[in-house]
Amino acid sequence: MENRAQDRDGAVLATIRELCDWAGRDVVDVGCGSGFHLPQFAQTARSVTGVEPHPPLTRAAAHRVRDLPTVQVLRGAGERLPLPDAAADLVHARTAYFFGPGCEPGIAEAMRVLRPGGALVVVDLDATEAPYGRWMCADLPHYDARRAERFFADAGFGLRRVDTKWVFPDRAALRAVLGIEFGPVVAERAFAETAGVVLDVRYRVHTLVKPFGLTPAAAWRPS
């Protein structure tokens, strides 16, 4: 329900395709969860690998793509990807692990498994934009959205902001998803402040391209 409601028009995926089209290429989806995005990548990719650390989600993702011969799901973490060097052209991570300072090992791992010219694309929710960002900051008072942006900029990532709509079939579904996104107090506040069944939510798409001419170990190091 949550994934189906989010970004109903596919604006984030369209932005990623514009920045680094994966048609005919090898894709790795880090923190793939239950595998919602794997079939979308598989429509045009040469191969797709989902990596997920939590066994129940790994099993759910494997079940989702059981009839897609070009897709595999592996258990693993973002800082220790179960893949060889130079195995991918696109590493995609959406609202998983990469939240700014502290994710340096994951960036280094993505650079290791990318081929030269390949890209790491990190998608996160833009907590600088209301109303979702206001609720997110209330729910996660330790999270500093501006600091996260500075981290990615200092690490050499490009940034694209993407406005999306989350569309729910009814108010009960909206309330249920807000209950997944936030703790009980903030979720009820968000529900009360939302009229109807549509939420405007902005994402940030951070992109880092692996340079040519560097060995995997030297491709990226934190500054």
PDB file of N, CA and C in Angstrom, residues 27-111:
ATOM      1  N   VAL A  27      21.950  -3.212 -13.013  1.00  0.00           N
ATOM      2  CA  VAL A  27      21.462  -2.366 -11.937  1.00  0.00           C
ATOM      3  C   VAL A  27      21.546  -3.108 -10.602  1.00  0.00           C
ATOM      4  N   VAL A  28      21.959  -2.381  -9.569  1.00  0.00           N
ATOM      5  CA  VAL A  28      21.922  -2.894  -8.199  1.00  0.00           C
ATOM      6  C   VAL A  28      21.034  -1.962  -7.381  1.00  0.00           C
ATOM      7  N   ASP A  29      20.051  -2.541  -6.704  1.00  0.00           N
ATOM      8  CA  ASP A  29      19.145  -1.776  -5.851  1.00  0.00           C
ATOM      9  C   ASP A  29      19.488  -2.104  -4.405  1.00  0.00           C
ATOM     10  N   VAL A  30      20.123  -1.146  -3.714  1.00  0.00           N
ATOM     11  CA  VAL A  30      20.582  -1.358  -2.338  1.00  0.00           C
ATOM     12  C   VAL A  30      19.443  -1.038  -1.370  1.00  0.00           C
ATOM     13  N   GLY A  31      19.210  -1.949  -0.430  1.00  0.00           N
ATOM     14  CA  GLY A  31      18.083  -1.771   0.481  1.00  0.00           C
ATOM     15  C   GLY A  31      16.779  -1.868  -0.275  1.00  0.00           C
ATOM     16  N   CYS A  32      16.652  -2.912  -1.065  1.00  0.00           N
ATOM     17  CA  CYS A  32      15.506  -3.025  -1.983  1.00  0.00           C
ATOM     18  C   CYS A  32      14.200  -3.338  -1.270  1.00  0.00           C
ATOM     19  N   GLY A  33      14.253  -3.645   0.036  1.00  0.00           N
ATOM     20  CA  GLY A  33      13.032  -3.936   0.777  1.00  0.00           C
ATOM     21  C   GLY A  33      12.303  -5.133   0.202  1.00  0.00           C
ATOM     22  N   SER A  34      11.016  -4.988  -0.015  1.00  0.00           N
ATOM     23  CA  SER A  34      10.220  -6.085  -0.571  1.00  0.00           C
ATOM     24  C   SER A  34      10.305  -6.169  -2.088  1.00  0.00           C
ATOM     25  N   GLY A  35      11.198  -5.362  -2.684  1.00  0.00           N
ATOM     26  CA  GLY A  35      11.465  -5.485  -4.120  1.00  0.00           C
ATOM     27  C   GLY A  35      10.543  -4.714  -5.029  1.00  0.00           C
ATOM     28  N   PHE A  36       9.879  -3.691  -4.513  1.00  0.00           N
ATOM     29  CA  PHE A  36       8.878  -2.968  -5.311  1.00  0.00           C
ATOM     30  C   PHE A  36       9.462  -2.413  -6.603  1.00  0.00           C
ATOM     31  N   HIS A  37      10.699  -1.883  -6.553  1.00  0.00           N
ATOM     32  CA  HIS A  37      11.259  -1.228  -7.733  1.00  0.00           C
ATOM     33  C   HIS A  37      11.993  -2.189  -8.669  1.00  0.00           C
ATOM     34  N   LEU A  38      12.233  -3.401  -8.241  1.00  0.00           N
ATOM     35  CA  LEU A  38      13.004  -4.329  -9.073  1.00  0.00           C
ATOM     36  C   LEU A  38      12.352  -4.596 -10.424  1.00  0.00           C
ATOM     37  N   PRO A  39      11.055  -4.894 -10.492  1.00  0.00           N
ATOM     38  CA  PRO A  39      10.442  -5.119 -11.812  1.00  0.00           C
ATOM     39  C   PRO A  39      10.484  -3.881 -12.705  1.00  0.00           C
ATOM     40  N   GLN A  40      10.449  -2.697 -12.106  1.00  0.00           N
ATOM     41  CA  GLN A  40      10.505  -1.479 -12.913  1.00  0.00           C
ATOM     42  C   GLN A  40      11.857  -1.342 -13.594  1.00  0.00           C
ATOM     43  N   PHE A  41      12.920  -1.601 -12.862  1.00  0.00           N
ATOM     44  CA  PHE A  41      14.246  -1.583 -13.484  1.00  0.00           C
ATOM     45  C   PHE A  41      14.374  -2.698 -14.522  1.00  0.00           C
ATOM     46  N   ALA A  42      13.793  -3.864 -14.222  1.00  0.00           N
ATOM     47  CA  ALA A  42      13.956  -5.036 -15.078  1.00  0.00           C
ATOM     48  C   ALA A  42      13.297  -4.880 -16.441  1.00  0.00           C
ATOM     49  N   GLN A  43      12.393  -3.933 -16.584  1.00  0.00           N
ATOM     50  CA  GLN A  43      11.726  -3.742 -17.874  1.00  0.00           C
ATOM     51  C   GLN A  43      12.717  -3.459 -18.992  1.00  0.00           C
ATOM     52  N   THR A  44      13.802  -2.754 -18.677  1.00  0.00           N
ATOM     53  CA  THR A  44      14.768  -2.403 -19.730  1.00  0.00           C
ATOM     54  C   THR A  44      16.208  -2.769 -19.381  1.00  0.00           C
ATOM     55  N   ALA A  45      16.506  -3.090 -18.121  1.00  0.00           N
ATOM     56  CA  ALA A  45      17.884  -3.393 -17.726  1.00  0.00           C
ATOM     57  C   ALA A  45      18.330  -4.745 -18.263  1.00  0.00           C
ATOM     58  N   ARG A  46      19.639  -4.912 -18.398  1.00  0.00           N
ATOM     59  CA  ARG A  46      20.188  -6.227 -18.755  1.00  0.00           C
ATOM     60  C   ARG A  46      20.067  -7.184 -17.565  1.00  0.00           C
ATOM     61  N   SER A  47      20.382  -6.680 -16.369  1.00  0.00           N
ATOM     62  CA  SER A  47      20.229  -7.482 -15.157  1.00  0.00           C
ATOM     63  C   SER A  47      19.934  -6.551 -13.992  1.00  0.00           C
ATOM     64  N   VAL A  48      19.262  -7.097 -12.986  1.00  0.00           N
ATOM     65  CA  VAL A  48      18.939  -6.338 -11.785  1.00  0.00           C
ATOM     66  C   VAL A  48      19.234  -7.206 -10.571  1.00  0.00           C
ATOM     67  N   THR A  49      19.951  -6.634  -9.605  1.00  0.00           N
ATOM     68  CA  THR A  49      20.239  -7.317  -8.348  1.00  0.00           C
ATOM     69  C   THR A  49      19.701  -6.494  -7.198  1.00  0.00           C
ATOM     70  N   GLY A  50      18.809  -7.064  -6.425  1.00  0.00           N
ATOM     71  CA  GLY A  50      18.342  -6.423  -5.208  1.00  0.00           C
ATOM     72  C   GLY A  50      19.154  -6.912  -4.033  1.00  0.00           C
ATOM     73  N   VAL A  51      19.578  -5.983  -3.180  1.00  0.00           N
ATOM     74  CA  VAL A  51      20.336  -6.329  -1.971  1.00  0.00           C
ATOM     75  C   VAL A  51      19.567  -5.818  -0.764  1.00  0.00           C
ATOM     76  N   GLU A  52      19.305  -6.707   0.189  1.00  0.00           N
ATOM     77  CA  GLU A  52      18.475  -6.350   1.348  1.00  0.00           C
ATOM     78  C   GLU A  52      18.987  -7.105   2.580  1.00  0.00           C
ATOM     79  N   PRO A  53      19.182  -6.412   3.710  1.00  0.00           N
ATOM     80  CA  PRO A  53      19.745  -7.085   4.886  1.00  0.00           C
ATOM     81  C   PRO A  53      18.741  -7.878   5.723  1.00  0.00           C
ATOM     82  N   HIS A  54      17.464  -7.586   5.620  1.00  0.00           N
ATOM     83  CA  HIS A  54      16.478  -8.199   6.509  1.00  0.00           C
ATOM     84  C   HIS A  54      15.843  -9.425   5.854  1.00  0.00           C
ATOM     85  N   PRO A  55      15.999 -10.611   6.455  1.00  0.00           N
ATOM     86  CA  PRO A  55      15.532 -11.851   5.814  1.00  0.00           C
ATOM     87  C   PRO A  55      14.068 -11.850   5.382  1.00  0.00           C
ATOM     88  N   PRO A  56      13.114 -11.355   6.196  1.00  0.00           N
ATOM     89  CA  PRO A  56      11.714 -11.386   5.711  1.00  0.00           C
ATOM     90  C   PRO A  56      11.519 -10.557   4.445  1.00  0.00           C
ATOM     91  N   LEU A  57      12.186  -9.411   4.371  1.00  0.00           N
ATOM     92  CA  LEU A  57      12.070  -8.584   3.171  1.00  0.00           C
ATOM     93  C   LEU A  57      12.804  -9.214   2.000  1.00  0.00           C
ATOM     94  N   THR A  58      13.934  -9.850   2.276  1.00  0.00           N
ATOM     95  CA  THR A  58      14.666 -10.555   1.210  1.00  0.00           C
ATOM     96  C   THR A  58      13.787 -11.626   0.587  1.00  0.00           C
ATOM     97  N   ARG A  59      13.089 -12.377   1.432  1.00  0.00           N
ATOM     98  CA  ARG A  59      12.197 -13.429   0.923  1.00  0.00           C
ATOM     99  C   ARG A  59      11.030 -12.831   0.138  1.00  0.00           C
ATOM    100  N   ALA A  60      10.488 -11.721   0.638  1.00  0.00           N
ATOM    101  CA  ALA A  60       9.368 -11.081  -0.066  1.00  0.00           C
ATOM    102  C   ALA A  60       9.808 -10.572  -1.431  1.00  0.00           C
ATOM    103  N   ALA A  61      11.012  -9.985  -1.492  1.00  0.00           N
ATOM    104  CA  ALA A  61      11.517  -9.482  -2.771  1.00  0.00           C
ATOM    105  C   ALA A  61      11.760 -10.628  -3.747  1.00  0.00           C
ATOM    106  N   ALA A  62      12.348 -11.717  -3.253  1.00  0.00           N
ATOM    107  CA  ALA A  62      12.604 -12.872  -4.119  1.00  0.00           C
ATOM    108  C   ALA A  62      11.293 -13.437  -4.654  1.00  0.00           C
ATOM    109  N   HIS A  63      10.266 -13.462  -3.827  1.00  0.00           N
ATOM    110  CA  HIS A  63       8.964 -13.951  -4.273  1.00  0.00           C
ATOM    111  C   HIS A  63       8.374 -13.023  -5.339  1.00  0.00           C
ATOM    112  N   ARG A  64       8.538 -11.722  -5.143  1.00  0.00           N
ATOM    113  CA  ARG A  64       7.981 -10.757  -6.100  1.00  0.00           C
ATOM    114  C   ARG A  64       8.572 -10.943  -7.490  1.00  0.00           C
ATOM    115  N   VAL A  65       9.873 -11.269  -7.582  1.00  0.00           N
ATOM    116  CA  VAL A  65      10.552 -11.326  -8.888  1.00  0.00           C
ATOM    117  C   VAL A  65      10.803 -12.764  -9.336  1.00  0.00           C
ATOM    118  N   ARG A  66      10.084 -13.706  -8.744  1.00  0.00           N
ATOM    119  CA  ARG A  66      10.352 -15.126  -9.017  1.00  0.00           C
ATOM    120  C   ARG A  66      10.199 -15.489 -10.485  1.00  0.00           C
ATOM    121  N   ASP A  67       9.413 -14.726 -11.236  1.00  0.00           N
ATOM    122  CA  ASP A  67       9.198 -15.036 -12.651  1.00  0.00           C
ATOM    123  C   ASP A  67      10.011 -14.137 -13.584  1.00  0.00           C
ATOM    124  N   LEU A  68      10.954 -13.385 -13.027  1.00  0.00           N
ATOM    125  CA  LEU A  68      11.784 -12.487 -13.831  1.00  0.00           C
ATOM    126  C   LEU A  68      13.204 -13.047 -13.894  1.00  0.00           C
ATOM    127  N   PRO A  69      13.585 -13.665 -15.006  1.00  0.00           N
ATOM    128  CA  PRO A  69      14.868 -14.367 -15.070  1.00  0.00           C
ATOM    129  C   PRO A  69      16.095 -13.454 -14.990  1.00  0.00           C
ATOM    130  N   THR A  70      15.932 -12.160 -15.241  1.00  0.00           N
ATOM    131  CA  THR A  70      17.090 -11.262 -15.210  1.00  0.00           C
ATOM    132  C   THR A  70      17.285 -10.609 -13.847  1.00  0.00           C
ATOM    133  N   VAL A  71      16.487 -11.005 -12.856  1.00  0.00           N
ATOM    134  CA  VAL A  71      16.539 -10.380 -11.530  1.00  0.00           C
ATOM    135  C   VAL A  71      16.935 -11.405 -10.474  1.00  0.00           C
ATOM    136  N   GLN A  72      17.833 -10.999  -9.578  1.00  0.00           N
ATOM    137  CA  GLN A  72      18.175 -11.812  -8.423  1.00  0.00           C
ATOM    138  C   GLN A  72      18.116 -10.955  -7.167  1.00  0.00           C
ATOM    139  N   VAL A  73      17.892 -11.597  -6.037  1.00  0.00           N
ATOM    140  CA  VAL A  73      17.852 -10.900  -4.752  1.00  0.00           C
ATOM    141  C   VAL A  73      18.855 -11.564  -3.818  1.00  0.00           C
ATOM    142  N   LEU A  74      19.737 -10.751  -3.227  1.00  0.00           N
ATOM    143  CA  LEU A  74      20.769 -11.240  -2.331  1.00  0.00           C
ATOM    144  C   LEU A  74      20.631 -10.590  -0.966  1.00  0.00           C
ATOM    145  N   ARG A  75      20.966 -11.339   0.051  1.00  0.00           N
ATOM    146  CA  ARG A  75      20.991 -10.762   1.388  1.00  0.00           C
ATOM    147  C   ARG A  75      22.340 -10.083   1.611  1.00  0.00           C
ATOM    148  N   GLY A  76      22.308  -8.845   2.059  1.00  0.00           N
ATOM    149  CA  GLY A  76      23.547  -8.121   2.299  1.00  0.00           C
ATOM    150  C   GLY A  76      23.267  -6.707   2.746  1.00  0.00           C
ATOM    151  N   ALA A  77      24.306  -6.032   3.200  1.00  0.00           N
ATOM    152  CA  ALA A  77      24.194  -4.666   3.699  1.00  0.00           C
ATOM    153  C   ALA A  77      24.868  -3.690   2.751  1.00  0.00           C
ATOM    154  N   GLY A  78      24.479  -2.431   2.858  1.00  0.00           N
ATOM    155  CA  GLY A  78      25.011  -1.409   1.959  1.00  0.00           C
ATOM    156  C   GLY A  78      26.503  -1.231   2.069  1.00  0.00           C
ATOM    157  N   GLU A  79      27.062  -1.452   3.255  1.00  0.00           N
ATOM    158  CA  GLU A  79      28.507  -1.269   3.428  1.00  0.00           C
ATOM    159  C   GLU A  79      29.304  -2.532   3.125  1.00  0.00           C
ATOM    160  N   ARG A  80      28.594  -3.630   2.786  1.00  0.00           N
ATOM    161  CA  ARG A  80      29.267  -4.880   2.421  1.00  0.00           C
ATOM    162  C   ARG A  80      28.429  -5.562   1.339  1.00  0.00           C
ATOM    163  N   LEU A  81      28.473  -5.050   0.152  1.00  0.00           N
ATOM    164  CA  LEU A  81      27.653  -5.593  -0.931  1.00  0.00           C
ATOM    165  C   LEU A  81      28.201  -6.943  -1.393  1.00  0.00           C
ATOM    166  N   PRO A  82      27.344  -7.952  -1.539  1.00  0.00           N
ATOM    167  CA  PRO A  82      27.798  -9.287  -1.932  1.00  0.00           C
ATOM    168  C   PRO A  82      27.993  -9.400  -3.447  1.00  0.00           C
ATOM    169  N   LEU A  83      28.831  -8.516  -3.980  1.00  0.00           N
ATOM    170  CA  LEU A  83      29.044  -8.430  -5.424  1.00  0.00           C
ATOM    171  C   LEU A  83      30.519  -8.179  -5.708  1.00  0.00           C
ATOM    172  N   PRO A  84      30.996  -8.618  -6.869  1.00  0.00           N
ATOM    173  CA  PRO A  84      32.403  -8.369  -7.219  1.00  0.00           C
ATOM    174  C   PRO A  84      32.623  -6.931  -7.660  1.00  0.00           C
ATOM    175  N   ASP A  85      33.896  -6.571  -7.813  1.00  0.00           N
ATOM    176  CA  ASP A  85      34.254  -5.249  -8.321  1.00  0.00           C
ATOM    177  C   ASP A  85      33.691  -5.050  -9.728  1.00  0.00           C
ATOM    178  N   ALA A  86      33.356  -3.802 -10.035  1.00  0.00           N
ATOM    179  CA  ALA A  86      32.967  -3.405 -11.390  1.00  0.00           C
ATOM    180  C   ALA A  86      31.859  -4.299 -11.961  1.00  0.00           C
ATOM    181  N   ALA A  87      30.819  -4.536 -11.173  1.00  0.00           N
ATOM    182  CA  ALA A  87      29.740  -5.438 -11.588  1.00  0.00           C
ATOM    183  C   ALA A  87      28.487  -4.701 -12.035  1.00  0.00           C
ATOM    184  N   ALA A  88      28.432  -3.368 -11.857  1.00  0.00           N
ATOM    185  CA  ALA A  88      27.179  -2.650 -12.094  1.00  0.00           C
ATOM    186  C   ALA A  88      27.424  -1.331 -12.816  1.00  0.00           C
ATOM    187  N   ASP A  89      26.376  -0.873 -13.486  1.00  0.00           N
ATOM    188  CA  ASP A  89      26.395   0.443 -14.135  1.00  0.00           C
ATOM    189  C   ASP A  89      25.584   1.468 -13.350  1.00  0.00           C
ATOM    190  N   LEU A  90      24.644   0.981 -12.536  1.00  0.00           N
ATOM    191  CA  LEU A  90      23.826   1.861 -11.711  1.00  0.00           C
ATOM    192  C   LEU A  90      23.617   1.199 -10.359  1.00  0.00           C
ATOM    193  N   VAL A  91      23.951   1.929  -9.301  1.00  0.00           N
ATOM    194  CA  VAL A  91      23.614   1.512  -7.941  1.00  0.00           C
ATOM    195  C   VAL A  91      22.565   2.490  -7.433  1.00  0.00           C
ATOM    196  N   HIS A  92      21.389   1.950  -7.111  1.00  0.00           N
ATOM    197  CA  HIS A  92      20.244   2.757  -6.694  1.00  0.00           C
ATOM    198  C   HIS A  92      19.963   2.484  -5.224  1.00  0.00           C
ATOM    199  N   ALA A  93      19.790   3.543  -4.447  1.00  0.00           N
ATOM    200  CA  ALA A  93      19.433   3.412  -3.034  1.00  0.00           C
ATOM    201  C   ALA A  93      18.352   4.441  -2.731  1.00  0.00           C
ATOM    202  N   ARG A  94      17.169   3.958  -2.390  1.00  0.00           N
ATOM    203  CA  ARG A  94      16.051   4.870  -2.148  1.00  0.00           C
ATOM    204  C   ARG A  94      15.628   4.784  -0.684  1.00  0.00           C
ATOM    205  N   THR A  95      15.790   5.912   0.006  1.00  0.00           N
ATOM    206  CA  THR A  95      15.440   6.030   1.430  1.00  0.00           C
ATOM    207  C   THR A  95      15.925   4.811   2.210  1.00  0.00           C
ATOM    208  N   ALA A  96      17.169   4.400   1.944  1.00  0.00           N
ATOM    209  CA  ALA A  96      17.724   3.231   2.609  1.00  0.00           C
ATOM    210  C   ALA A  96      19.201   3.463   2.894  1.00  0.00           C
ATOM    211  N   TYR A  97      19.567   3.528   4.167  1.00  0.00           N
ATOM    212  CA  TYR A  97      20.945   3.580   4.639  1.00  0.00           C
ATOM    213  C   TYR A  97      21.634   4.910   4.387  1.00  0.00           C
ATOM    214  N   PHE A  98      21.483   5.506   3.237  1.00  0.00           N
ATOM    215  CA  PHE A  98      22.252   6.684   2.865  1.00  0.00           C
ATOM    216  C   PHE A  98      21.559   7.964   3.354  1.00  0.00           C
ATOM    217  N   PHE A  99      21.875   8.353   4.589  1.00  0.00           N
ATOM    218  CA  PHE A  99      21.224   9.525   5.164  1.00  0.00           C
ATOM    219  C   PHE A  99      22.222  10.626   5.507  1.00  0.00           C
ATOM    220  N   GLY A 100      23.350  10.665   4.796  1.00  0.00           N
ATOM    221  CA  GLY A 100      24.325  11.717   5.057  1.00  0.00           C
ATOM    222  C   GLY A 100      25.495  11.200   5.870  1.00  0.00           C
ATOM    223  N   PRO A 101      26.025  12.004   6.797  1.00  0.00           N
ATOM    224  CA  PRO A 101      27.196  11.591   7.578  1.00  0.00           C
ATOM    225  C   PRO A 101      27.008  10.213   8.201  1.00  0.00           C
ATOM    226  N   GLY A 102      28.030   9.381   8.033  1.00  0.00           N
ATOM    227  CA  GLY A 102      27.963   8.017   8.533  1.00  0.00           C
ATOM    228  C   GLY A 102      27.807   6.980   7.443  1.00  0.00           C
ATOM    229  N   CYS A 103      27.435   7.404   6.238  1.00  0.00           N
ATOM    230  CA  CYS A 103      27.230   6.432   5.162  1.00  0.00           C
ATOM    231  C   CYS A 103      28.440   6.344   4.227  1.00  0.00           C
ATOM    232  N   GLU A 104      29.584   6.867   4.669  1.00  0.00           N
ATOM    233  CA  GLU A 104      30.787   6.813   3.831  1.00  0.00           C
ATOM    234  C   GLU A 104      31.162   5.389   3.407  1.00  0.00           C
ATOM    235  N   PRO A 105      31.084   4.380   4.296  1.00  0.00           N
ATOM    236  CA  PRO A 105      31.409   3.018   3.850  1.00  0.00           C
ATOM    237  C   PRO A 105      30.497   2.532   2.727  1.00  0.00           C
ATOM    238  N   GLY A 106      29.232   2.922   2.770  1.00  0.00           N
ATOM    239  CA  GLY A 106      28.314   2.519   1.710  1.00  0.00           C
ATOM    240  C   GLY A 106      28.632   3.176   0.381  1.00  0.00           C
ATOM    241  N   ILE A 107      29.041   4.434   0.418  1.00  0.00           N
ATOM    242  CA  ILE A 107      29.430   5.112  -0.822  1.00  0.00           C
ATOM    243  C   ILE A 107      30.667   4.448  -1.413  1.00  0.00           C
ATOM    244  N   ALA A 108      31.635   4.152  -0.557  1.00  0.00           N
ATOM    245  CA  ALA A 108      32.847   3.488  -1.033  1.00  0.00           C
ATOM    246  C   ALA A 108      32.526   2.126  -1.643  1.00  0.00           C
ATOM    247  N   GLU A 109      31.600   1.382  -1.038  1.00  0.00           N
ATOM    248  CA  GLU A 109      31.197   0.080  -1.585  1.00  0.00           C
ATOM    249  C   GLU A 109      30.512   0.241  -2.937  1.00  0.00           C
ATOM    250  N   ALA A 110      29.658   1.245  -3.049  1.00  0.00           N
ATOM    251  CA  ALA A 110      28.994   1.474  -4.337  1.00  0.00           C
ATOM    252  C   ALA A 110      30.033   1.794  -5.415  1.00  0.00           C
ATOM    253  N   MET A 111      31.015   2.606  -5.087  1.00  0.00           N
ATOM    254  CA  MET A 111      32.057   2.921  -6.053  1.00  0.00           C
ATOM    255  C   MET A 111      32.857   1.671  -6.435  1.00  0.00           C
TER     256      MET A 111
END
